[in-house]
Coordinates of C-alpha atoms in Angstrom, one line a residue:
Chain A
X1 CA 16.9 -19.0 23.2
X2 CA 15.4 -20.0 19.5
X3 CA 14.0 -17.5 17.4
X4 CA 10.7 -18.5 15.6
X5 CA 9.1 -15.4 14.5
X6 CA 10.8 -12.1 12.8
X7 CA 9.2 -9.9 11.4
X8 CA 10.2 -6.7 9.8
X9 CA 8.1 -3.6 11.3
X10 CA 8.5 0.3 11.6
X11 CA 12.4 0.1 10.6
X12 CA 12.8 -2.1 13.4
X13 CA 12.5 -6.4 14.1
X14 CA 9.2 -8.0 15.8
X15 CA 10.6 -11.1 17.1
X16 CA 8.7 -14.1 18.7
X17 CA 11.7 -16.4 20.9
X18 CA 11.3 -19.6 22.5
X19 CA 13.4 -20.7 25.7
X20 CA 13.3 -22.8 28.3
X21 CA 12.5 -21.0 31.8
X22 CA 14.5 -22.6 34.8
X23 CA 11.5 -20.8 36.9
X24 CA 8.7 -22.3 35.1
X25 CA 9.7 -25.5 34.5
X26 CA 8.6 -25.2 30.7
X27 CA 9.3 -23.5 27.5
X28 CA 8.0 -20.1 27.3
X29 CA 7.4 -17.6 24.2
X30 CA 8.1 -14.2 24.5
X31 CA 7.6 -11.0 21.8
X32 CA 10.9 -9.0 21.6
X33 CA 10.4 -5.8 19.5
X34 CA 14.4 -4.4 18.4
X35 CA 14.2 -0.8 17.6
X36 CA 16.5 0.1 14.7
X37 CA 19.0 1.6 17.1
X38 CA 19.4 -2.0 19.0
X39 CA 20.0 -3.8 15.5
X40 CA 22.9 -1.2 14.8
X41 CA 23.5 -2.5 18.3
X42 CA 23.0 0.5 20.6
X43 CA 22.0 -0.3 24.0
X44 CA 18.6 0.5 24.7
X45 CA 15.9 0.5 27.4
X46 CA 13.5 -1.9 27.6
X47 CA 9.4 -1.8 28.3
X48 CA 7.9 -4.6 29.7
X49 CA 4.5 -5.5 28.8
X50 CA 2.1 -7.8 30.5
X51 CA -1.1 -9.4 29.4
X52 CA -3.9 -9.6 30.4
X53 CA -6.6 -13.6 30.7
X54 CA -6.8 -15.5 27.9
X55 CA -3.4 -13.8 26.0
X56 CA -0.8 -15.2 24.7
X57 CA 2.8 -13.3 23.7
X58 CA 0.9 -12.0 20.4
X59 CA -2.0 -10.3 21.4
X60 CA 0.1 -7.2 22.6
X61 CA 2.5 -7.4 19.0
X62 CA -0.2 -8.0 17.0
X63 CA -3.1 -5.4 18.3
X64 CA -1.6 -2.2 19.8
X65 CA 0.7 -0.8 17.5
X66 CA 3.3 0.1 20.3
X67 CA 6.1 -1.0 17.5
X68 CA 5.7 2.7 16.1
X69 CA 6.3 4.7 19.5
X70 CA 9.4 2.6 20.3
X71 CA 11.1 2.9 17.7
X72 CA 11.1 6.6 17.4
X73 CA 11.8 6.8 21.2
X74 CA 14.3 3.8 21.0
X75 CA 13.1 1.3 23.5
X76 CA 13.1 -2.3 23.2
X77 CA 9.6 -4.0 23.9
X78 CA 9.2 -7.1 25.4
X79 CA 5.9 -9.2 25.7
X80 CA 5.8 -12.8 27.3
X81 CA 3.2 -15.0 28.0
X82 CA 0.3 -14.9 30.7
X83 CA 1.2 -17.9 32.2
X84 CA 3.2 -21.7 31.9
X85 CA 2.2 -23.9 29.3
X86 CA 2.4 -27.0 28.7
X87 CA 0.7 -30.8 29.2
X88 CA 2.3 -31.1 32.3
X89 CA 1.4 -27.7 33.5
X90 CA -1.4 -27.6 35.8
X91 CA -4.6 -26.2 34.2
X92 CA -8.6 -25.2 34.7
X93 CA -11.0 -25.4 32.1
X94 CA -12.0 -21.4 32.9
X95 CA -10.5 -18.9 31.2
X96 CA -9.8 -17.2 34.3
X97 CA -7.6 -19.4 36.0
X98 CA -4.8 -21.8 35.5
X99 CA -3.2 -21.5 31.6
X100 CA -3.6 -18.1 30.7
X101 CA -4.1 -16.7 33.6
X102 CA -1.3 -16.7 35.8
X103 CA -1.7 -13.4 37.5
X104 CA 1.9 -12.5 37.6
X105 CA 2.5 -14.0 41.6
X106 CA 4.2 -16.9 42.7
X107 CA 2.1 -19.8 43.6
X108 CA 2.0 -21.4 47.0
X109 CA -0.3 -24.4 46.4
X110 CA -1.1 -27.7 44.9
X111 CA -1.4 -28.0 42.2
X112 CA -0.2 -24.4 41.1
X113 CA 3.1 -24.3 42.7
X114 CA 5.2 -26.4 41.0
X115 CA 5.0 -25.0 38.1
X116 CA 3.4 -20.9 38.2
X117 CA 6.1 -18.5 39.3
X118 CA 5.4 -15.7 36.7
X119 CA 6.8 -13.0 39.4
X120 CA 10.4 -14.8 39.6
X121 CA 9.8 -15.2 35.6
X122 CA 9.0 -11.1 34.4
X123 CA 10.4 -9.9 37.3
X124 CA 13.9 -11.6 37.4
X125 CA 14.3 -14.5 34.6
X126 CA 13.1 -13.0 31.8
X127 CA 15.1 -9.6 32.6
X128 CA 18.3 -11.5 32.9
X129 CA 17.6 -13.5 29.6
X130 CA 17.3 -10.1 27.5
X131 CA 19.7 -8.1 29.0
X132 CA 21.9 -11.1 28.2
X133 CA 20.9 -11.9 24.5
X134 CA 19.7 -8.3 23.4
X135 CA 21.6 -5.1 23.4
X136 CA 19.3 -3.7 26.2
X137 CA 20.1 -1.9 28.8
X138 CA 19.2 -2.5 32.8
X139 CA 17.1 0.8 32.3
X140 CA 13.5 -0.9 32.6
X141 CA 9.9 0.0 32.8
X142 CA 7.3 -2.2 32.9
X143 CA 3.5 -1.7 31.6
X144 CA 0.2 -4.0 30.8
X145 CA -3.8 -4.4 30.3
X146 CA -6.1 -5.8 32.9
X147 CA -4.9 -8.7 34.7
X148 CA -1.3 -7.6 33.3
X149 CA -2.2 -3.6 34.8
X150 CA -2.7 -5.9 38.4
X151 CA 0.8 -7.2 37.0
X152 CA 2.8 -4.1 35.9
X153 CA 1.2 -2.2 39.1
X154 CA 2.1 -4.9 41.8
X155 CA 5.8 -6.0 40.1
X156 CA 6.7 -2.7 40.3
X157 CA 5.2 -1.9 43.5
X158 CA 6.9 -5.5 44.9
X159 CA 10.5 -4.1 43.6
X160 CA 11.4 -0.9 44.8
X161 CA 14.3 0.7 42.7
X162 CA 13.8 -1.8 39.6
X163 CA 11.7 0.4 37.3
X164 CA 12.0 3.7 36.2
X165 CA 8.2 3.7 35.8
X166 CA 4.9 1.7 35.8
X167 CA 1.6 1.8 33.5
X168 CA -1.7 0.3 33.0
X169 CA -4.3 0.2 31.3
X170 CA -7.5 -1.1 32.7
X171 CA -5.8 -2.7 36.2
X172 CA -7.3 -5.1 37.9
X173 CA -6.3 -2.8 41.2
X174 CA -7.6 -4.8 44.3
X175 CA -8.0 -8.4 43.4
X176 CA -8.2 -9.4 46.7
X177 CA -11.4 -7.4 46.6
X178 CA -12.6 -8.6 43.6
X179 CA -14.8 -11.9 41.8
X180 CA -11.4 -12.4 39.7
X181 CA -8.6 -11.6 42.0
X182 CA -10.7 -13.6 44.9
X183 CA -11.1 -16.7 42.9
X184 CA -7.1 -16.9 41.7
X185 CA -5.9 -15.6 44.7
X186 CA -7.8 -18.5 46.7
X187 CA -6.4 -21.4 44.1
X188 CA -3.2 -20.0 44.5
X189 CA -2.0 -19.0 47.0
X190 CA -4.6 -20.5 49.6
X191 CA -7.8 -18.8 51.6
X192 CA -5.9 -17.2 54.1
X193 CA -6.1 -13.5 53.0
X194 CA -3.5 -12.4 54.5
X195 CA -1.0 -14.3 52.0
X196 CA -2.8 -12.0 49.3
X197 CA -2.0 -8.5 50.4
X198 CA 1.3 -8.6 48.9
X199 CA -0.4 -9.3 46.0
X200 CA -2.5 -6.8 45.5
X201 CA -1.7 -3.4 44.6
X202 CA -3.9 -1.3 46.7
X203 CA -2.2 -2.7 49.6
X204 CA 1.3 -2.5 48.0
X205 CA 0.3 1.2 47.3
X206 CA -0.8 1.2 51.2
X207 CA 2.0 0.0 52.4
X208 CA 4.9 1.6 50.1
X209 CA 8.3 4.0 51.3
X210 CA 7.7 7.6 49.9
X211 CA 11.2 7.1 48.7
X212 CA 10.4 4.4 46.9
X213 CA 7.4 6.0 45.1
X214 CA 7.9 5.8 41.0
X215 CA 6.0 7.5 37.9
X216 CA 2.6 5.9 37.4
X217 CA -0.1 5.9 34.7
X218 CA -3.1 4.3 34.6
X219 CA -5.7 4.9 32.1
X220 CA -9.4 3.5 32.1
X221 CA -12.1 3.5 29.9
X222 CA -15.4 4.8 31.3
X223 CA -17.6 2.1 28.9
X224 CA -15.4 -0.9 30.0
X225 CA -17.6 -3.7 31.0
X226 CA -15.6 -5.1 33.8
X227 CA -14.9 -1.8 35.7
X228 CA -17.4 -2.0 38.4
X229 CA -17.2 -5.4 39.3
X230 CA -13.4 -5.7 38.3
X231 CA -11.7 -3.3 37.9
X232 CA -12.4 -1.0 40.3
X233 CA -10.3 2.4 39.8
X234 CA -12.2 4.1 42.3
X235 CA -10.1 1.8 45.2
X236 CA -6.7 2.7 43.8
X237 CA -7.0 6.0 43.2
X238 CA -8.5 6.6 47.4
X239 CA -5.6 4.5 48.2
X240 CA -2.9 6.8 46.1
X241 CA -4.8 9.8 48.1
X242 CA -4.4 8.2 51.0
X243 CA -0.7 7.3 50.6
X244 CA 0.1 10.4 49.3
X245 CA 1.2 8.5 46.5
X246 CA 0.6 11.2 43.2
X247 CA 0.0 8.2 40.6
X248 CA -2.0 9.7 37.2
X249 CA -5.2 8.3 36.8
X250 CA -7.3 9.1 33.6
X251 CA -10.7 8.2 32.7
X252 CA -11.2 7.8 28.8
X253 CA -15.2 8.6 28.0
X254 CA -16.7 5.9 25.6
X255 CA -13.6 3.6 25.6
X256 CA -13.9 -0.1 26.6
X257 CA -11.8 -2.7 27.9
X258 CA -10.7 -3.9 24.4
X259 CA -7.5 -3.6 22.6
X260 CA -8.6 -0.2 20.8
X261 CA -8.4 1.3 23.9
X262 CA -4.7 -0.1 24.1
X263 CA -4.1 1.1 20.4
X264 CA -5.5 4.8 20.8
X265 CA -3.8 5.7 24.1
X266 CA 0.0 3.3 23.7
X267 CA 1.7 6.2 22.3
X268 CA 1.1 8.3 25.4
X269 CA 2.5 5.5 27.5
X270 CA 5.7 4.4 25.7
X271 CA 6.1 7.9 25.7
X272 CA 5.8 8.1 29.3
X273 CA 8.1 5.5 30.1
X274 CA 10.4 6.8 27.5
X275 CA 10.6 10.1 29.0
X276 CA 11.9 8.2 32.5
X277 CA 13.9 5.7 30.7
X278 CA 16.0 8.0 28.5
X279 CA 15.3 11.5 30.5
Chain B
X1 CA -27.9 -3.3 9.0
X2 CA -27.7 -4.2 12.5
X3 CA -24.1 -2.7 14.7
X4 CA -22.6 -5.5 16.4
X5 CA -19.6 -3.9 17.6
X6 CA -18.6 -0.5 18.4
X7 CA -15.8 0.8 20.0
X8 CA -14.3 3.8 21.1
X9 CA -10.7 4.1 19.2
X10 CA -8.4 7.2 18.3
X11 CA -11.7 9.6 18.8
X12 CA -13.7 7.9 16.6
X13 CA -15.8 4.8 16.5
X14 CA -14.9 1.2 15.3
X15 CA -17.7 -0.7 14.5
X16 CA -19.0 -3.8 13.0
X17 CA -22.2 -3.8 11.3
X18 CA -24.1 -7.2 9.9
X19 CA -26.2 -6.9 6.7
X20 CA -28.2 -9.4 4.6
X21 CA -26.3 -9.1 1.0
X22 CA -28.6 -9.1 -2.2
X23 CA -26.6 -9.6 -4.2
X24 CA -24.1 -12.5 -2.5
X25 CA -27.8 -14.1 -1.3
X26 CA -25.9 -14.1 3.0
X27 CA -25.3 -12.4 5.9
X28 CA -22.0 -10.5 5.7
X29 CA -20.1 -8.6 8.4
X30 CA -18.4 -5.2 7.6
X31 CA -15.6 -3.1 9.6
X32 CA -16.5 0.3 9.7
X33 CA -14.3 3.0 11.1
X34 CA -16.0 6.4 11.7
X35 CA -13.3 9.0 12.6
X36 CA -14.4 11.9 14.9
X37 CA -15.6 14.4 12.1
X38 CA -18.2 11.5 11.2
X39 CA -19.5 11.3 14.6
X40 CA -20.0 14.9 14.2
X41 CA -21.9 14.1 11.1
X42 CA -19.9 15.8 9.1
X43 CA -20.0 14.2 5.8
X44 CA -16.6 12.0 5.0
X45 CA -14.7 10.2 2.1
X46 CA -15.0 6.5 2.2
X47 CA -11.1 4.4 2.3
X48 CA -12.2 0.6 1.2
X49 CA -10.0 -2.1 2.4
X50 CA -9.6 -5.2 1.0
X51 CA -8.3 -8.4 2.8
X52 CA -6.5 -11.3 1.9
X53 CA -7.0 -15.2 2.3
X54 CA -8.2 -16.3 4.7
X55 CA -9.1 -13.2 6.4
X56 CA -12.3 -11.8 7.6
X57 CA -13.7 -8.4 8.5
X58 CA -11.3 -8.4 11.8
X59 CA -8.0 -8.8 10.6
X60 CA -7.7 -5.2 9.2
X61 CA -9.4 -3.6 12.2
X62 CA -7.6 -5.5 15.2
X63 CA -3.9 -5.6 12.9
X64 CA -3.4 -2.8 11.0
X65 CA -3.3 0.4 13.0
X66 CA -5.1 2.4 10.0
X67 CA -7.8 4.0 13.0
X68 CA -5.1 6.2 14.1
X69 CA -4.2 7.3 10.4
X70 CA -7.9 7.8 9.3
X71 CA -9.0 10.1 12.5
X72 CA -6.4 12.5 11.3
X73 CA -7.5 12.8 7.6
X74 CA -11.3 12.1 8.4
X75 CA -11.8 9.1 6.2
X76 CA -14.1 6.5 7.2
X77 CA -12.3 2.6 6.5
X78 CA -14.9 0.0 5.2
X79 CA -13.1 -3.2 5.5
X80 CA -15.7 -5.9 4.1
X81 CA -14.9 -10.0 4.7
X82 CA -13.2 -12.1 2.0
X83 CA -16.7 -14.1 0.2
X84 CA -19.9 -14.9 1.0
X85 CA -20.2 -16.9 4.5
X86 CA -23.0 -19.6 5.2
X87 CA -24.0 -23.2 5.6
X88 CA -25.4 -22.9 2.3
X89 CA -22.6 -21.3 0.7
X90 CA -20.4 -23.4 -1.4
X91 CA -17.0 -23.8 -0.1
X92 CA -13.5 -26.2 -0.1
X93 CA -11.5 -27.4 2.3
X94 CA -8.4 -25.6 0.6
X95 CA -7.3 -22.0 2.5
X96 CA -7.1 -21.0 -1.4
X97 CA -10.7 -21.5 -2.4
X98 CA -14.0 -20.9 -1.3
X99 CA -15.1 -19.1 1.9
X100 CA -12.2 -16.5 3.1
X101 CA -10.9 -16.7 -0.6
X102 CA -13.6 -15.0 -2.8
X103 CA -10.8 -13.1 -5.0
X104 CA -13.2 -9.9 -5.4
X105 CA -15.0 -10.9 -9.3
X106 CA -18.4 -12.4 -10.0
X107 CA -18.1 -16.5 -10.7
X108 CA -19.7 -18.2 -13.6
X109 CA -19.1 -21.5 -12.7
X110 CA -21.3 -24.2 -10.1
X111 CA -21.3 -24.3 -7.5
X112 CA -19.9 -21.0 -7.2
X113 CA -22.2 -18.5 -9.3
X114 CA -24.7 -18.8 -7.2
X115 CA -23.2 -16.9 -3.7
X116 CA -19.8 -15.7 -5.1
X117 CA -20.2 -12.3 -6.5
X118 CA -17.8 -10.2 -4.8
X119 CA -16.7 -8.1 -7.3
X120 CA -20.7 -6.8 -7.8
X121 CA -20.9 -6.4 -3.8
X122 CA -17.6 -4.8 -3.5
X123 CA -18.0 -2.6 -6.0
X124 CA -21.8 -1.3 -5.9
X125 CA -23.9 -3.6 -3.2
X126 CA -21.0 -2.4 -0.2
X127 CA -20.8 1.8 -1.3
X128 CA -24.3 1.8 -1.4
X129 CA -25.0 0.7 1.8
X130 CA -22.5 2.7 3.3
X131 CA -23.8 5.8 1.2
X132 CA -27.1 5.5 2.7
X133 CA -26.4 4.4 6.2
X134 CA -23.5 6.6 7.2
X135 CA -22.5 10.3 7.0
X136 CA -20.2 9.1 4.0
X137 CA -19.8 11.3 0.6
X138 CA -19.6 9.7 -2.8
X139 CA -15.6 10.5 -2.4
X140 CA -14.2 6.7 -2.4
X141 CA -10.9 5.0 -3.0
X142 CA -9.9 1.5 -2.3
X143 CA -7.1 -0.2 -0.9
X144 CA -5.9 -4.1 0.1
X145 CA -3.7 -6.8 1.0
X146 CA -2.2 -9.9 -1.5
X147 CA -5.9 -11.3 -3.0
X148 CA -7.4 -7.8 -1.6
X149 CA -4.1 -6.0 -3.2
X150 CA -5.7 -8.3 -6.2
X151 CA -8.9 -7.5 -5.3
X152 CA -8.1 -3.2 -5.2
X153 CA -6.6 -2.7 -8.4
X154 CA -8.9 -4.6 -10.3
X155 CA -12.2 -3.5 -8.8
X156 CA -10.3 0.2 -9.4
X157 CA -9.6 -0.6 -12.8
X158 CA -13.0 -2.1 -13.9
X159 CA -15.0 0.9 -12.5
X160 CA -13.4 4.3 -14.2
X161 CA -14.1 7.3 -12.8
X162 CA -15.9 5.3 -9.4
X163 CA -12.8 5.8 -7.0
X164 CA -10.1 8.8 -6.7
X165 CA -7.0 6.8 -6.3
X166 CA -6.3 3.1 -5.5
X167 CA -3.0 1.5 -3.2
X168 CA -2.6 -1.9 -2.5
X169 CA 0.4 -4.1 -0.4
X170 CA 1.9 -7.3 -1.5
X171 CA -0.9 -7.7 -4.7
X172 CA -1.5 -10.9 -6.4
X173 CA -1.1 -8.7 -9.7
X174 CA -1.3 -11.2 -12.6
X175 CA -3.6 -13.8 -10.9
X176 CA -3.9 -15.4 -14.6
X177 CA -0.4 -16.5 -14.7
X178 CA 0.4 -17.5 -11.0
X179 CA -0.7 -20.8 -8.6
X180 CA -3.0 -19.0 -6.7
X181 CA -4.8 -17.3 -9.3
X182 CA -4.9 -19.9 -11.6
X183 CA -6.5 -22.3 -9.0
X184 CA -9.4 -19.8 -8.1
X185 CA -9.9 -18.3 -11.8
X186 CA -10.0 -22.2 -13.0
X187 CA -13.2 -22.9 -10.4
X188 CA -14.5 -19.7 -10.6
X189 CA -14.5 -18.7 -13.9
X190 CA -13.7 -22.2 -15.8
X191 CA -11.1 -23.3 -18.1
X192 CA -11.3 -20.9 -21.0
X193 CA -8.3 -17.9 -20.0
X194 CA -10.2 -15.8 -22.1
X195 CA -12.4 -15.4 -19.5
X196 CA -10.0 -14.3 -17.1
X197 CA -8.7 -11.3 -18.4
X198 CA -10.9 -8.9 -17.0
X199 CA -9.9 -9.9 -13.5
X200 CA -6.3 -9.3 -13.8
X201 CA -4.3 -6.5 -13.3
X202 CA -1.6 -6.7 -15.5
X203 CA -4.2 -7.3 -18.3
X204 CA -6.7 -4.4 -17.1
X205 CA -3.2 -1.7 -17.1
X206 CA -2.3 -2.8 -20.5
X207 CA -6.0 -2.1 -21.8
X208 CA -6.8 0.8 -19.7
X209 CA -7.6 3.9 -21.8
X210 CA -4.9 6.9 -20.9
X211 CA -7.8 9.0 -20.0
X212 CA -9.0 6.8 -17.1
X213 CA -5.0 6.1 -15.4
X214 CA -6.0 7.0 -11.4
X215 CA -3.3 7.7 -8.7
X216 CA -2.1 4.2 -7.9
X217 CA 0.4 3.3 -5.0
X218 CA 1.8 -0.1 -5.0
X219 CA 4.2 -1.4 -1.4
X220 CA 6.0 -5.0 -1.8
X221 CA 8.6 -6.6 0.6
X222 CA 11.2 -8.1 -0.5
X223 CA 11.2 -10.9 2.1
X224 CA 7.6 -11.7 1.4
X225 CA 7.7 -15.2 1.0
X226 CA 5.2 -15.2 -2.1
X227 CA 6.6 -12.5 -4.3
X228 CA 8.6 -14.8 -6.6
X229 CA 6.0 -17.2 -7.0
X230 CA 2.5 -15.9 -6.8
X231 CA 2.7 -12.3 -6.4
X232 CA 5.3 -11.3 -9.6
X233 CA 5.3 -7.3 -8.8
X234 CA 7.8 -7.3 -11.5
X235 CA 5.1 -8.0 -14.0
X236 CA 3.2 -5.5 -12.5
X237 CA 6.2 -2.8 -13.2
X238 CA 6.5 -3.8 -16.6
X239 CA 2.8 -3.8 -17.8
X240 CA 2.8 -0.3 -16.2
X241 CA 5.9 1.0 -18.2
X242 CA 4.3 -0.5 -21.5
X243 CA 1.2 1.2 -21.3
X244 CA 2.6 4.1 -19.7
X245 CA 0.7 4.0 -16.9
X246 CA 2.3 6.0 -13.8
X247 CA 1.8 3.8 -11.1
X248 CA 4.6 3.9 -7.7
X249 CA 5.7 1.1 -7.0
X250 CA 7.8 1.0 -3.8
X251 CA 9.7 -2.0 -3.0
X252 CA 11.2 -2.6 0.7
X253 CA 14.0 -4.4 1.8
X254 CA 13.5 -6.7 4.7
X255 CA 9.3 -6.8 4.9
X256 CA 7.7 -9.8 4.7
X257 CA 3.8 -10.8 3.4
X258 CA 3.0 -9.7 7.0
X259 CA 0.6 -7.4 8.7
X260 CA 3.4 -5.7 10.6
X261 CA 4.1 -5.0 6.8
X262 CA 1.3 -3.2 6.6
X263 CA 0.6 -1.5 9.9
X264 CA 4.5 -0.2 8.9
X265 CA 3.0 1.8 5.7
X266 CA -0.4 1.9 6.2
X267 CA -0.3 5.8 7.5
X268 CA 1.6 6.3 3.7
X269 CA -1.3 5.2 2.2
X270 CA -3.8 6.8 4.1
X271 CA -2.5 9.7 3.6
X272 CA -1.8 9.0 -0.4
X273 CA -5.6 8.4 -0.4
X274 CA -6.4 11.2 1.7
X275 CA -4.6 13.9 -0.3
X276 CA -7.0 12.4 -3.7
X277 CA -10.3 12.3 -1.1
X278 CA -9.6 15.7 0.1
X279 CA -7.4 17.5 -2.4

């Protein structure tokens, strides 16, 4: 792992690193924020964040201001990228598919396959690369916006026992239901829907061992643009009632899909997850 | 003015509002933050925030966390762009002159008299506006960033009695004696340094009469990569001891020229602001 960003920022480090993923099949960037207690080297949990289309590892270091709520609560943040990149790496001119969109799955077809596997990567690569090269402990929670709520919600959901807790904000809940889930889901992992259920965290929620239920947050903004067609909170939360699952589920009045929603309600969820990762 | 953006954030409203300019002879775009007691229509001191090169209206909105800071202490945050935009706006290829790098005083020189007065729009085009159009009192102090740091002091320091208190990160302060300001004062204001005193910091503390000194807060890393060359805080510190003016000047280990610098401090130097707007 290189480091080519640091940064420092609320008494602790932003970092940007550079490795090469073994899963991917291309260098990758990830943001690492070190609280002060990890740079006096005490082990500390760790937050995952995932992105949503169109990100890169620095909208979420840049915009949201999380740095401030984990340092005082002591976790280590880390936010990688949306998808693979590279020359080599499969792409579509949409914004919505291919580079930058890699919806957190593992792809099953041509040309997708060879190279986007961002489950294995956030869910078991990149894990093993900073509990290796950071003083972090395997205490993990794992959060993120949109396409990377779909992400946070259906890791989690796909790895009972693996997070102390899961958060979103704005969730793409039911792609396999919806114009954005449908189109990625159908590029890659085929048209059979029955390959996407495990995908998808309405089903996962379905389909999920009450013992294996975790804390969940999820917090939308009533003026968002994308939450009738896209986002669709109104599917998750009957599924949660159905399941008996008791996930939270907030609706915000006059916030959008933007990263000021992110900024104004972050502190609530690292201090959600801190409350589960240090508790 | 016509809103181009708005956005729910912290309780309050960020919004970006597009005006014809008078007096810069363009369009310009404008951040403005109302915090929730604006909304309310109470009426609220004004925090202007000055950007550096290259910026534009967004950097200070998306980057620097101040929404969070202001909704507590019920400013409203006016964060103009850098110069005068357009087709027919003079410009240079350079980063360091031209459009994004106006450097906040009025030029004398073609091509850049005609568009480039950003001290005159900063200082009386800009409050107006805001005066008239939003619930804002007459209560202003102003704040920035490296050329907006620049920008800050001198626009404070040229207009006594117009603003309560005045903070800036990372400042250019003695433009007349460093690359950067040199370069722009050179185009701007021509070859004669006579010329350029009344833009400079260091120059405007040393002639400032006792009875106009205003609360002035002053943050520098010490792993900004411009402070030995361009920004010179040290010659900042000793105009202020000469003259006996009783500026803080904070210096911080490990901070770079950053905005994590900034959103780090920023809720200091609301607050700073805030205790002069409200006191």
């Amino acid at each position: 792992m290189e480091r080519i960003e640091q940064h420092a920022c609320f008494g602790g480090r932003q970092e940007v690193w550079r490795h090469a993923s073994a899963v991917l099949g291309c260098d990758m960037r990830v943001g690492v924020f070190l609280p002060s207690a990890a740079l006096r080297g005490e082990s500390c949990p760790v937050l995952y964040w995932l992105s949503g289309l169109t990100c890169t590892e620095q909208n979420f270091i840049t915009k949201a201001g999380a740095q401030a709520h984990a340092e005082r609560h002591g976790l280590i943040l880390v936010a990688p990228d949306t998808s693979p990149r590279g020359a080599d790496v499969a792409d579509d001119p949409a914004y919505d598919l291919g580079q930058g969109a890699g919806f957190y799955l593992n792809a099953t077809q041509a040309p997708w396959a060879a190279h986007y596997r961002m489950q294995d990567y956030v869910a078991e690569e990149l894990p093993g690369l900073i509990e290796r090269h950071f003083p972090a402990s395997s205490a993990r929670s794992i959060a993120g916006h949109s396409m990377g709520g779909h992400g946070a919600l259906v890791t989690a959901l796909r790895h009972p026992g693996r997070y102390r807790s899961v958060s979103a904000f704005s969730p793409i809940v039911a792609p396999s239901q919806v114009p954005w889930g449908r189109k990625a889901f159908a590029a890659y992992l085929g048209d059979d829907p029955a390959a996407w259920t495990r995908w998808d965290a309405v089903e996962l929620i379905r389909a999920a061992s009450p013992a294996d239920h975790l804390p969940m947050l999820v917090d939308q903004g009533l003026d968002d643009e994308f939450l009738d067609e896209q986002l669709r909170t109104d599917l998750f939360e009957a599924a949660c009632l159905e399941a008996g699952y008791m996930a939270t589920v907030r609706r915000h009045a006059g916030y959008d899909h933007s990263y000021y929603f992110i900024a104004s309600f972050i502190g609530e969820h690292v201090a959600f997850h801190a409350a589960e990762l240090r508790g």
